[in-house]
Short mmCIF file of C-alpha atoms and ligand atoms in Angstrom, two decimals:
data_model
loop_
_atom_site.label_atom_id
_atom_site.label_comp_id
_atom_site.label_asym_id
_atom_site.label_seq_id
_atom_site.Cartn_x
_atom_site.Cartn_y
_atom_site.Cartn_z
CA MET A 603 14.74 16.59 26.12
CA ASN A 604 17.02 13.67 26.83
CA GLY A 605 17.20 10.30 25.10
CA ASN A 606 15.20 8.57 27.83
CA THR A 607 12.13 10.70 27.26
CA TRP A 608 11.86 9.30 23.77
CA MET A 609 11.95 5.78 25.19
CA ASP A 610 9.54 6.42 28.08
CA GLU A 611 6.92 7.45 25.57
CA ALA A 612 7.47 4.53 23.21
CA LEU A 613 3.81 3.89 22.47
CA CYS A 614 1.69 3.43 19.39
CA TRP A 615 0.03 6.39 17.70
CA ILE A 616 -3.62 5.98 16.76
CA ASN A 617 -5.99 8.78 15.78
CA GLY A 618 -3.51 11.38 16.99
CA GLU A 619 -3.19 9.85 20.45
CA ARG A 620 -0.67 7.69 22.23
CA ARG A 621 -1.93 4.19 22.69
CA THR A 622 -0.60 1.45 24.89
CA LEU A 623 -1.47 -2.17 25.62
CA PHE A 624 -0.99 -4.45 28.58
CA GLU A 625 1.27 -6.75 26.58
CA SER A 626 4.58 -5.44 25.33
CA MET A 627 7.69 -6.60 23.53
CA GLU A 628 11.31 -5.83 24.25
CA VAL A 629 13.67 -3.77 22.18
CA ILE A 630 17.26 -5.01 22.37
CA ASP A 631 20.53 -3.14 21.89
CA PRO A 632 22.50 -5.33 19.41
CA SER A 633 25.81 -3.88 20.65
CA ASN A 634 25.50 -5.61 24.04
CA GLY A 635 22.30 -7.67 24.06
CA GLU A 636 20.68 -5.48 26.73
CA ARG A 637 17.04 -4.46 26.80
CA ILE A 638 16.64 -0.77 26.07
CA GLY A 639 12.89 -0.42 26.07
CA ASN A 640 9.49 -1.97 25.52
CA VAL A 641 6.78 -1.23 22.98
CA PRO A 642 3.16 -2.41 22.80
CA LEU A 643 2.65 -5.89 21.38
CA GLY A 644 -0.20 -5.09 19.04
CA GLY A 645 -2.13 -7.58 16.94
CA ALA A 646 -5.13 -7.72 14.63
CA GLU A 647 -7.37 -5.65 16.89
CA LEU A 648 -5.00 -2.71 17.18
CA ALA A 649 -4.22 -2.95 13.47
CA GLU A 650 -7.92 -2.66 12.68
CA GLU A 651 -8.34 0.28 15.02
CA ALA A 652 -5.56 2.07 13.17
CA VAL A 653 -7.25 1.44 9.82
CA THR A 654 -10.54 2.81 11.16
CA ALA A 655 -8.76 6.00 12.23
CA ALA A 656 -7.05 6.32 8.84
CA TRP A 657 -10.27 5.54 6.97
CA GLU A 658 -12.21 8.18 8.88
CA ALA A 659 -9.46 10.76 8.41
CA PHE A 660 -9.16 10.15 4.67
CA PRO A 661 -12.00 12.38 3.32
CA ALA A 662 -10.75 15.47 5.15
CA TRP A 663 -7.02 14.85 4.58
CA SER A 664 -7.43 14.13 0.88
CA SER A 665 -9.59 17.26 0.46
CA LEU A 666 -7.00 19.62 1.89
CA LEU A 667 -5.25 21.83 -0.60
CA PRO A 668 -1.95 20.29 -1.65
CA ARG A 669 -0.11 23.31 -0.26
CA GLU A 670 -1.81 22.76 3.09
CA ARG A 671 -0.61 19.15 3.22
CA ALA A 672 2.82 20.39 2.20
CA CYS A 673 2.95 22.68 5.26
CA TYR A 674 2.71 19.72 7.65
CA LEU A 675 5.48 17.94 5.80
CA THR A 676 7.72 21.01 5.81
CA ARG A 677 7.28 21.28 9.56
CA TRP A 678 7.99 17.57 9.99
CA ALA A 679 11.25 17.84 8.06
CA GLU A 680 12.32 20.84 10.13
CA LYS A 681 11.58 19.01 13.36
CA ILE A 682 13.55 15.94 12.31
CA LEU A 683 16.57 18.11 11.57
CA GLN A 684 16.11 20.10 14.78
CA HIS A 685 16.14 16.92 16.86
CA LYS A 686 18.63 14.84 14.89
CA GLU A 687 21.33 15.00 17.58
CA GLU A 688 18.95 13.47 20.16
CA LEU A 689 17.45 10.98 17.76
CA ALA A 690 20.75 9.64 16.40
CA PRO A 691 21.71 7.86 19.68
CA LEU A 692 18.24 6.31 19.85
CA LEU A 693 18.62 4.96 16.31
CA THR A 694 22.12 3.68 17.06
CA ARG A 695 21.06 1.98 20.28
CA GLU A 696 18.29 -0.08 18.75
CA GLN A 697 19.87 -0.65 15.34
CA GLY A 698 23.61 -0.71 16.03
CA LYS A 699 24.99 1.53 13.27
CA PRO A 700 27.70 4.10 14.10
CA LEU A 701 26.41 7.43 15.37
CA ALA A 702 27.64 9.33 12.31
CA GLU A 703 25.64 6.97 10.08
CA SER A 704 22.55 7.49 12.24
CA THR A 705 22.86 11.25 11.96
CA GLY A 706 23.33 10.86 8.20
CA GLU A 707 20.28 8.66 7.97
CA LEU A 708 18.16 11.21 9.83
CA GLU A 709 19.29 13.89 7.39
CA VAL A 710 18.31 11.62 4.51
CA ALA A 711 14.99 10.92 6.26
CA ALA A 712 14.32 14.66 6.48
CA SER A 713 15.35 15.16 2.85
CA PHE A 714 12.58 12.78 1.69
CA VAL A 715 10.00 14.69 3.71
CA GLN A 716 11.23 18.02 2.37
CA TRP A 717 11.19 16.72 -1.20
CA TYR A 718 7.62 15.47 -0.93
CA ALA A 719 6.50 18.70 0.76
CA GLU A 720 7.53 20.36 -2.49
CA GLU A 721 6.33 17.59 -4.78
CA ALA A 722 2.88 17.55 -3.10
CA LYS A 723 2.12 20.80 -4.94
CA ARG A 724 2.97 19.42 -8.36
CA VAL A 725 0.44 16.62 -8.76
CA SER A 726 -1.49 17.53 -11.87
CA GLY A 727 -3.67 15.98 -14.55
CA GLU A 728 -3.92 16.19 -18.31
CA VAL A 729 -6.43 17.13 -20.99
CA LEU A 730 -6.27 14.71 -23.94
CA PRO A 731 -7.34 15.32 -27.53
CA PRO A 732 -10.93 14.17 -28.26
CA TYR A 733 -11.74 11.05 -30.29
CA LYS A 734 -15.21 12.27 -31.22
CA PRO A 735 -16.66 15.74 -31.79
CA ASN A 736 -17.51 17.62 -28.60
CA GLN A 737 -15.74 15.14 -26.43
CA ARG A 738 -13.55 16.26 -23.53
CA ILE A 739 -11.12 13.75 -22.07
CA THR A 740 -9.39 14.68 -18.85
CA VAL A 741 -7.14 12.56 -16.71
CA ILE A 742 -6.88 13.38 -13.02
CA ARG A 743 -4.74 11.91 -10.27
CA GLN A 744 -6.32 11.04 -6.95
CA PRO A 745 -4.95 9.48 -3.77
CA VAL A 746 -5.29 5.70 -3.61
CA GLY A 747 -6.86 5.75 -0.13
CA VAL A 748 -5.61 4.24 3.11
CA ALA A 749 -2.04 3.02 2.64
CA ALA A 750 -0.37 0.36 4.80
CA LEU A 751 3.36 0.89 5.19
CA ILE A 752 5.63 -1.87 6.50
CA THR A 753 9.22 -0.88 7.17
CA PRO A 754 12.47 -2.78 7.87
CA TRP A 755 15.10 -2.46 10.60
CA ASN A 756 18.17 -1.64 8.48
CA TYR A 757 17.23 1.99 7.69
CA PRO A 758 14.50 2.41 10.29
CA ALA A 759 14.19 6.20 9.98
CA ALA A 760 14.70 6.79 6.25
CA MET A 761 12.31 3.99 5.26
CA VAL A 762 9.56 5.49 7.42
CA THR A 763 9.79 8.86 5.71
CA ARG A 764 10.46 7.47 2.23
CA LYS A 765 7.02 5.84 2.46
CA ALA A 766 5.00 8.12 4.75
CA ALA A 767 5.99 11.42 3.12
CA PRO A 768 4.88 10.59 -0.46
CA ALA A 769 1.72 8.88 0.85
CA LEU A 770 0.71 11.92 2.90
CA ALA A 771 1.72 14.30 0.10
CA ALA A 772 -0.51 12.41 -2.31
CA GLY A 773 -3.47 12.75 0.07
CA CYS A 774 -3.46 9.19 1.39
CA THR A 775 -3.81 8.48 5.08
CA VAL A 776 -1.47 5.87 6.48
CA VAL A 777 -1.05 3.03 8.93
CA LEU A 778 2.56 2.06 9.55
CA LYS A 779 4.25 -0.90 11.20
CA PRO A 780 7.97 -0.65 11.94
CA ALA A 781 10.17 -3.73 12.30
CA LYS A 782 10.14 -5.25 15.78
CA GLN A 783 13.89 -4.70 16.15
CA THR A 784 13.65 -0.93 15.58
CA PRO A 785 10.30 0.54 16.61
CA LEU A 786 11.69 3.34 18.80
CA ILE A 787 12.97 5.64 16.08
CA ALA A 788 9.74 5.22 14.11
CA ILE A 789 7.71 6.13 17.19
CA ALA A 790 9.93 9.16 17.79
CA LEU A 791 9.50 10.30 14.18
CA PHE A 792 5.74 9.93 14.54
CA ARG A 793 5.77 12.02 17.67
CA LEU A 794 7.43 14.82 15.69
CA LEU A 795 4.86 14.35 12.95
CA MET A 796 2.04 14.67 15.51
CA GLU A 797 3.67 17.84 16.87
CA THR A 798 3.18 19.47 13.47
CA GLY A 799 -0.56 19.51 14.28
CA LEU A 800 -1.33 16.81 11.71
CA PRO A 801 -5.09 16.07 11.69
CA ALA A 802 -5.93 13.09 13.93
CA GLY A 803 -5.89 9.77 12.11
CA ALA A 804 -3.97 10.94 9.03
CA ALA A 805 -0.96 8.89 10.21
CA ASN A 806 -1.14 5.96 12.61
CA LEU A 807 1.55 3.65 13.91
CA VAL A 808 1.18 0.16 15.29
CA THR A 809 3.91 -2.00 16.83
CA GLY A 810 3.63 -5.72 17.48
CA ALA A 811 3.15 -9.08 15.85
CA ALA A 812 4.09 -8.72 12.18
CA SER A 813 2.02 -11.49 10.64
CA ALA A 814 -1.16 -10.69 12.62
CA ILE A 815 -0.92 -7.00 11.76
CA GLY A 816 -0.03 -7.77 8.15
CA GLU A 817 -2.96 -10.15 7.75
CA ALA A 818 -5.39 -7.67 9.30
CA TRP A 819 -4.28 -4.94 6.89
CA LEU A 820 -4.08 -7.13 3.81
CA GLY A 821 -7.53 -8.55 4.51
CA ASP A 822 -9.17 -5.19 5.15
CA PRO A 823 -10.93 -3.79 2.06
CA ARG A 824 -10.48 -0.25 3.40
CA VAL A 825 -6.71 -0.57 2.87
CA ARG A 826 -6.08 0.11 -0.82
CA LYS A 827 -2.32 0.11 -0.98
CA VAL A 828 0.58 -1.74 0.61
CA SER A 829 4.11 -0.44 0.52
CA PHE A 830 6.68 -2.84 1.93
CA THR A 831 10.45 -2.94 2.29
CA GLY A 832 12.03 -6.13 3.56
CA SER A 833 12.91 -9.65 2.58
CA THR A 834 11.88 -11.22 -0.73
CA GLU A 835 10.27 -14.06 1.18
CA VAL A 836 7.89 -11.82 3.14
CA GLY A 837 7.35 -9.60 0.09
CA LYS A 838 6.09 -12.57 -1.92
CA LYS A 839 3.77 -13.53 0.90
CA LEU A 840 2.32 -10.03 1.05
CA MET A 841 1.91 -9.94 -2.73
CA ARG A 842 -0.09 -13.19 -2.57
CA GLN A 843 -2.25 -11.84 0.25
CA ALA A 844 -2.76 -8.56 -1.64
CA ALA A 845 -4.00 -10.47 -4.68
CA ASP A 846 -7.28 -11.41 -2.99
CA GLN A 847 -8.46 -7.82 -3.04
CA VAL A 848 -6.22 -6.68 -5.89
CA LYS A 849 -4.55 -4.13 -3.65
CA ARG A 850 -1.89 -1.94 -5.15
CA VAL A 851 1.56 -3.00 -3.98
CA SER A 852 5.02 -1.49 -3.92
CA LEU A 853 7.72 -3.91 -2.85
CA GLU A 854 11.36 -3.14 -2.23
CA LEU A 855 12.97 -6.51 -1.57
CA GLY A 856 16.34 -8.21 -1.42
CA GLY A 857 19.24 -7.82 -3.81
CA ASN A 858 22.44 -9.50 -4.89
CA ALA A 859 24.34 -6.51 -6.21
CA PRO A 860 27.40 -7.04 -8.38
CA ALA A 861 30.21 -4.47 -8.57
CA ILE A 862 32.26 -4.84 -11.75
CA VAL A 863 35.74 -3.35 -11.77
CA PHE A 864 37.28 -3.17 -15.24
CA GLY A 865 41.03 -3.09 -15.79
CA ASP A 866 40.93 0.56 -16.89
CA ALA A 867 39.20 1.79 -13.70
CA ASP A 868 40.71 4.14 -11.16
CA LEU A 869 41.45 1.37 -8.67
CA GLU A 870 41.88 3.56 -5.63
CA ARG A 871 38.55 5.19 -6.28
CA ALA A 872 36.89 1.83 -6.90
CA ALA A 873 38.35 0.29 -3.71
CA ALA A 874 37.24 3.27 -1.62
CA ALA A 875 33.72 3.36 -3.08
CA ILE A 876 33.25 -0.40 -2.78
CA ALA A 877 34.51 -0.42 0.82
CA ASP A 878 32.22 2.49 1.75
CA ASN A 879 29.21 0.75 0.27
CA LYS A 880 30.08 -2.74 1.44
CA PHE A 881 30.74 -1.90 5.09
CA GLU A 882 28.07 0.78 5.57
CA ASN A 883 25.57 -0.35 8.19
CA CYS A 884 27.73 -3.47 8.76
CA GLY A 885 26.83 -4.65 5.25
CA GLN A 886 23.10 -4.67 6.01
CA MET A 887 21.88 -2.74 2.99
CA CYS A 888 19.61 -4.09 0.26
CA ASN A 889 21.59 -2.29 -2.44
CA GLY A 890 24.87 -3.27 -0.78
CA ILE A 891 27.49 -4.93 -2.97
CA ASN A 892 27.30 -8.70 -2.64
CA ARG A 893 29.77 -9.79 -5.34
CA ILE A 894 32.84 -7.95 -6.58
CA TYR A 895 33.95 -8.93 -10.09
CA ALA A 896 37.46 -7.65 -10.80
CA GLU A 897 39.12 -8.00 -14.21
CA GLU A 898 41.84 -10.63 -13.88
CA THR A 899 44.66 -8.13 -14.50
CA VAL A 900 43.66 -5.93 -11.53
CA ALA A 901 42.02 -8.39 -9.14
CA GLU A 902 45.04 -8.74 -6.85
CA GLU A 903 45.71 -5.03 -6.68
CA LEU A 904 42.06 -4.30 -5.92
CA ALA A 905 42.08 -6.92 -3.17
CA GLU A 906 45.20 -5.40 -1.59
CA ARG A 907 43.70 -1.94 -1.62
CA MET A 908 40.45 -3.25 -0.12
CA VAL A 909 42.29 -5.15 2.61
CA ALA A 910 44.30 -2.04 3.52
CA LYS A 911 41.08 -0.05 3.92
CA VAL A 912 39.29 -2.73 5.88
CA LYS A 913 42.17 -3.10 8.32
CA GLN A 914 41.73 0.55 9.28
CA MET A 915 38.08 0.09 10.18
CA ARG A 916 37.28 -0.03 13.89
CA VAL A 917 34.55 -2.38 14.99
CA GLY A 918 32.64 -1.64 18.19
CA PRO A 919 29.52 -0.13 19.75
CA GLY A 920 28.16 2.45 17.33
CA ILE A 921 27.49 4.86 20.16
CA ARG A 922 31.24 5.29 20.73
CA PRO A 923 33.10 7.92 18.68
CA GLY A 924 35.49 6.70 15.99
CA ILE A 925 33.69 3.42 15.30
CA HIS A 926 33.25 2.49 11.62
CA ILE A 927 31.37 -0.78 11.94
CA GLY A 928 28.78 -1.65 14.57
CA PRO A 929 27.23 -5.03 15.38
CA LEU A 930 24.93 -7.03 13.13
CA ILE A 931 21.27 -6.74 14.08
CA HIS A 932 21.13 -10.11 15.83
CA ASP A 933 23.18 -13.18 16.61
CA SER A 934 21.19 -15.20 14.05
CA ALA A 935 22.35 -12.73 11.36
CA ARG A 936 25.93 -13.25 12.51
CA ARG A 937 25.57 -17.03 12.33
CA ASN A 938 24.24 -16.73 8.79
CA VAL A 939 27.17 -14.53 7.73
CA HIS A 940 29.65 -16.97 9.25
CA ARG A 941 27.94 -19.92 7.53
CA LEU A 942 28.38 -18.22 4.14
CA VAL A 943 32.01 -17.28 4.79
CA SER A 944 32.85 -20.80 6.02
CA ASP A 945 31.19 -22.34 2.97
CA ALA A 946 33.31 -20.15 0.68
CA VAL A 947 36.54 -20.99 2.52
CA GLU A 948 35.74 -24.71 2.46
CA LYS A 949 35.22 -24.47 -1.30
CA GLY A 950 38.61 -22.83 -1.82
CA ALA A 951 38.23 -19.06 -1.28
CA ARG A 952 41.18 -17.29 0.32
CA LEU A 953 40.54 -15.34 3.50
CA ARG A 954 42.50 -12.08 3.22
CA THR A 955 41.23 -10.51 6.44
CA GLY A 956 38.45 -11.14 8.97
CA GLY A 957 36.30 -14.22 8.63
CA HIS A 958 35.27 -14.75 12.24
CA PRO A 959 32.88 -13.48 14.92
CA LEU A 960 34.23 -10.97 17.46
CA THR A 961 33.22 -12.03 20.93
CA GLU A 962 35.83 -10.92 23.47
CA GLY A 963 36.26 -7.75 25.55
CA GLU A 964 34.29 -4.76 24.27
CA TRP A 965 32.57 -7.07 21.79
CA ALA A 966 31.15 -9.43 24.41
CA GLY A 967 27.37 -9.66 24.27
CA GLY A 968 27.06 -7.96 20.87
CA SER A 969 26.68 -9.50 17.39
CA TYR A 970 30.01 -8.33 15.99
CA TYR A 971 31.73 -9.85 13.00
CA ALA A 972 35.21 -9.04 11.73
CA PRO A 973 35.09 -7.19 8.39
CA THR A 974 36.08 -9.74 5.80
CA VAL A 975 37.71 -9.77 2.37
CA LEU A 976 37.80 -13.01 0.37
CA THR A 977 39.59 -13.63 -2.92
CA GLY A 978 39.47 -16.59 -5.28
CA VAL A 979 35.69 -16.69 -4.94
CA ASP A 980 33.68 -18.53 -7.59
CA GLU A 981 30.06 -19.22 -8.36
CA SER A 982 29.96 -22.59 -6.62
CA MET A 983 29.98 -20.70 -3.31
CA ASP A 984 26.68 -19.89 -1.63
CA LEU A 985 27.61 -16.29 -0.88
CA THR A 986 27.51 -15.41 -4.59
CA ARG A 987 23.87 -16.52 -4.81
CA GLU A 988 22.49 -15.55 -1.39
CA GLU A 989 22.30 -12.07 0.03
CA VAL A 990 25.06 -12.04 2.67
CA PHE A 991 23.78 -8.94 4.52
CA GLY A 992 26.99 -8.63 6.50
CA PRO A 993 30.50 -7.11 6.39
CA VAL A 994 31.91 -9.47 3.77
CA ALA A 995 33.56 -8.49 0.46
CA PRO A 996 33.94 -11.51 -1.87
CA ILE A 997 36.17 -10.88 -4.89
CA LEU A 998 35.78 -12.94 -8.08
CA SER A 999 37.78 -12.41 -11.24
CA PHE A 1000 36.74 -12.27 -14.89
CA ARG A 1001 38.33 -12.05 -18.36
CA THR A 1002 35.83 -10.44 -20.74
CA GLU A 1003 33.07 -7.87 -20.62
CA GLU A 1004 30.61 -10.29 -22.15
CA GLU A 1005 31.35 -12.99 -19.60
CA VAL A 1006 31.06 -10.68 -16.60
CA VAL A 1007 27.78 -9.12 -17.70
CA ASP A 1008 26.38 -12.59 -18.14
CA GLN A 1009 27.56 -13.66 -14.68
CA ALA A 1010 26.30 -10.46 -13.05
CA ASN A 1011 22.83 -11.10 -14.47
CA GLN A 1012 22.74 -14.73 -13.28
CA THR A 1013 20.52 -14.00 -10.30
CA PRO A 1014 16.80 -13.84 -9.65
CA TYR A 1015 17.41 -10.45 -8.00
CA GLY A 1016 17.66 -7.14 -9.85
CA LEU A 1017 18.00 -4.23 -7.48
CA ALA A 1018 21.37 -2.52 -7.94
CA ALA A 1019 24.62 -3.04 -9.85
CA TYR A 1020 27.79 -0.99 -9.93
CA LEU A 1021 30.55 -0.64 -12.46
CA PHE A 1022 33.93 1.04 -12.45
CA THR A 1023 35.57 2.05 -15.72
CA ARG A 1024 37.00 5.10 -17.46
CA ASP A 1025 35.59 4.04 -20.83
CA VAL A 1026 32.50 6.10 -21.65
CA ALA A 1027 31.24 3.76 -24.35
CA ARG A 1028 31.53 0.81 -22.01
CA THR A 1029 29.70 2.72 -19.28
CA HIS A 1030 26.61 2.94 -21.47
CA ARG A 1031 26.95 -0.48 -23.09
CA VAL A 1032 27.28 -2.33 -19.80
CA SER A 1033 24.74 -0.22 -17.87
CA GLU A 1034 22.12 -0.96 -20.49
CA LYS A 1035 22.80 -4.70 -20.44
CA LEU A 1036 22.71 -5.11 -16.67
CA GLU A 1037 19.30 -6.41 -15.53
CA PHE A 1038 18.97 -4.22 -12.46
CA GLY A 1039 16.72 -1.32 -11.47
CA MET A 1040 19.67 0.92 -10.63
CA VAL A 1041 23.26 1.15 -11.88
CA GLY A 1042 25.99 3.12 -10.12
CA VAL A 1043 28.99 4.12 -12.26
CA ASN A 1044 32.31 4.99 -10.59
CA GLY A 1045 30.41 5.54 -7.34
CA THR A 1046 27.76 3.90 -5.21
CA SER A 1047 25.38 6.61 -4.04
CA LEU A 1048 21.86 5.65 -5.17
CA SER A 1049 19.27 6.65 -2.58
CA VAL A 1050 18.49 10.33 -3.10
CA PRO A 1051 15.10 12.01 -2.82
CA GLN A 1052 14.79 12.94 -6.49
CA ALA A 1053 15.60 9.60 -8.15
CA PRO A 1054 13.56 6.40 -8.44
CA PHE A 1055 14.89 3.68 -6.14
CA GLY A 1056 13.77 0.11 -6.68
CA GLY A 1057 14.37 -3.18 -8.39
CA ILE A 1058 13.26 -5.50 -11.14
CA LYS A 1059 12.83 -9.31 -11.17
CA GLU A 1060 12.48 -10.67 -7.62
CA SER A 1061 13.83 -7.46 -6.09
CA GLY A 1062 10.43 -5.87 -6.21
CA VAL A 1063 7.81 -3.79 -7.95
CA GLY A 1064 7.37 -0.04 -7.97
CA ARG A 1065 9.75 2.75 -7.09
CA GLU A 1066 10.36 5.06 -4.19
CA GLY A 1067 11.78 8.55 -4.51
CA GLY A 1068 11.09 11.46 -6.82
CA ARG A 1069 7.83 11.92 -8.68
CA TYR A 1070 7.88 8.17 -9.30
CA GLY A 1071 7.49 7.52 -5.57
CA LEU A 1072 4.48 9.83 -5.47
CA GLU A 1073 2.81 8.04 -8.39
CA GLU A 1074 2.73 4.87 -6.28
CA PHE A 1075 0.14 6.53 -4.03
CA LEU A 1076 -1.98 8.02 -6.82
CA GLU A 1077 -4.62 6.52 -9.09
CA LEU A 1078 -5.39 7.80 -12.55
CA LYS A 1079 -9.00 8.61 -13.34
CA THR A 1080 -10.21 9.28 -16.87
CA ILE A 1081 -13.21 11.57 -17.22
CA THR A 1082 -14.71 11.54 -20.68
CA ALA A 1083 -17.46 14.11 -21.10
CA MET A 1084 -19.71 14.94 -24.04
CA VAL A 1085 -20.25 18.67 -24.07
CA ASP A 1086 -22.71 19.15 -26.91
P1 ADP B 1178 14.31 -8.84 7.41
O1 ADP B 1178 14.71 -10.17 6.86
O2 ADP B 1178 15.08 -7.70 6.88
O3 ADP B 1178 14.08 -8.80 8.89
P2 ADP B 1178 11.50 -9.01 7.00
O4 ADP B 1178 10.92 -9.14 5.64
O5 ADP B 1178 11.40 -10.17 7.92
O6 ADP B 1178 12.96 -8.54 6.74
O7 ADP B 1178 10.90 -7.76 7.74
C1 ADP B 1178 10.59 -6.52 7.11
C2 ADP B 1178 9.30 -5.99 7.70
O8 ADP B 1178 8.24 -6.91 7.40
C3 ADP B 1178 9.32 -5.86 9.21
O9 ADP B 1178 8.55 -4.73 9.58
C4 ADP B 1178 8.66 -7.12 9.65
O10 ADP B 1178 8.09 -7.02 10.93
C5 ADP B 1178 7.59 -7.27 8.59
N1 ADP B 1178 7.03 -8.63 8.44
C6 ADP B 1178 7.65 -9.81 8.64
N2 ADP B 1178 6.79 -10.83 8.40
C7 ADP B 1178 5.61 -10.28 8.04
C8 ADP B 1178 4.34 -10.80 7.67
N3 ADP B 1178 4.10 -12.10 7.61
N4 ADP B 1178 3.35 -9.92 7.35
C9 ADP B 1178 3.58 -8.60 7.40
N5 ADP B 1178 4.76 -8.05 7.74
C10 ADP B 1178 5.77 -8.87 8.06
#
């Protein structure tokens, strides 16, 4: 099967069948601005149809034995891995990331499905001690019901499976809307899910107008759960809409991750880990480092090591071998990145490398931005408060542990933080004081199937990953019985 076949069949999936509409929307390749495909432009009507299918499928799907649901997920994971070489170019073309990152993302996507295939079998309840004679108190876990899943464009494959796999494992049926920039990989993943023989209606996918689809789902009493990954702004809106029917929500929103490098850290290791995190996916990662705090004594050396690494990174179309950094998702994202860099430079930051759009030659037509390192950054600059979401590494310096922890926490966000030190006591002291949902120490890998991923404060509610991610799709029920 070649890449085009996946695009020719880029339709919605409702009740186990492909569904198209007269109206469609374009999918654009951010590496050159060209149209690569079209998908149906769905709205409230299609959204409602999807919910009806999921609602009708729920009694049968939720009554299957957990091990039966697990079989579908196991097959799905196998199929994703089997097809990853064909799917990676599709992901790269609509999203922009280098091919190796796309393949890696598909492997991660499959790992979530595999994990939840196993975890599906381990949902259990409890028997509690009685309060009165002859009383039996049991607590059981049941699927929430129809779950609406709304996914972003930055990890368009992994976010689909990180939500759909635990939902299906729990016994929920789902309706999913991918981001308009990246619907093709979601549609392809759904096709593989359908090929497992999944009962019709257990998983449905709608593409189209985000706010119309969102409103239809949030206003539909049959939808009992919303799981969203995206911007804090849209997340807040969905939370308000969900309040009307007290729907359960899981929100994975923006971040403003600090990375703190103490003077005793292994600087080479810190520079490599920070550069890997910072420039992955062209800096478009919610747990991506946004502010680098280096202890005054090592700030210059860290900057030099970072600059050396960044200068070796090749920017270009992700589809080409040897490329480290692809384009940003859209020109508006590039303008925003440049606005933040210009603001920092105007306020006195020193540009060590990069700092400008790339528009000539092989970059023409794409949203490329030169990977950037800034030093002499301080908190008057907008890029320390806003999520940059681009290939920009701003380095600030600090004197004391107390001061840097305080600065790191000065943000309404609380998704991820990173620290680099060889001091074990400090590792624990600082990790515990940082007001973030996740802390990486001497490394930056956070999203793995077994661990809870998610933020506090305005970075969201709920967790994805591990048994915690499954809990988000389960309700507790207490059954208190008198047996005399
Ligand atoms: P980003 O800033 O990363 O594009 P968004 O929050 O705009 O993030 O998008 C994340 C997901 O939320 C996408 O699938 C997008 O289509 C969807 N979305 C955007 N606006 C709404 C809305 N009003 N209601 C429901 N979903 C929305």
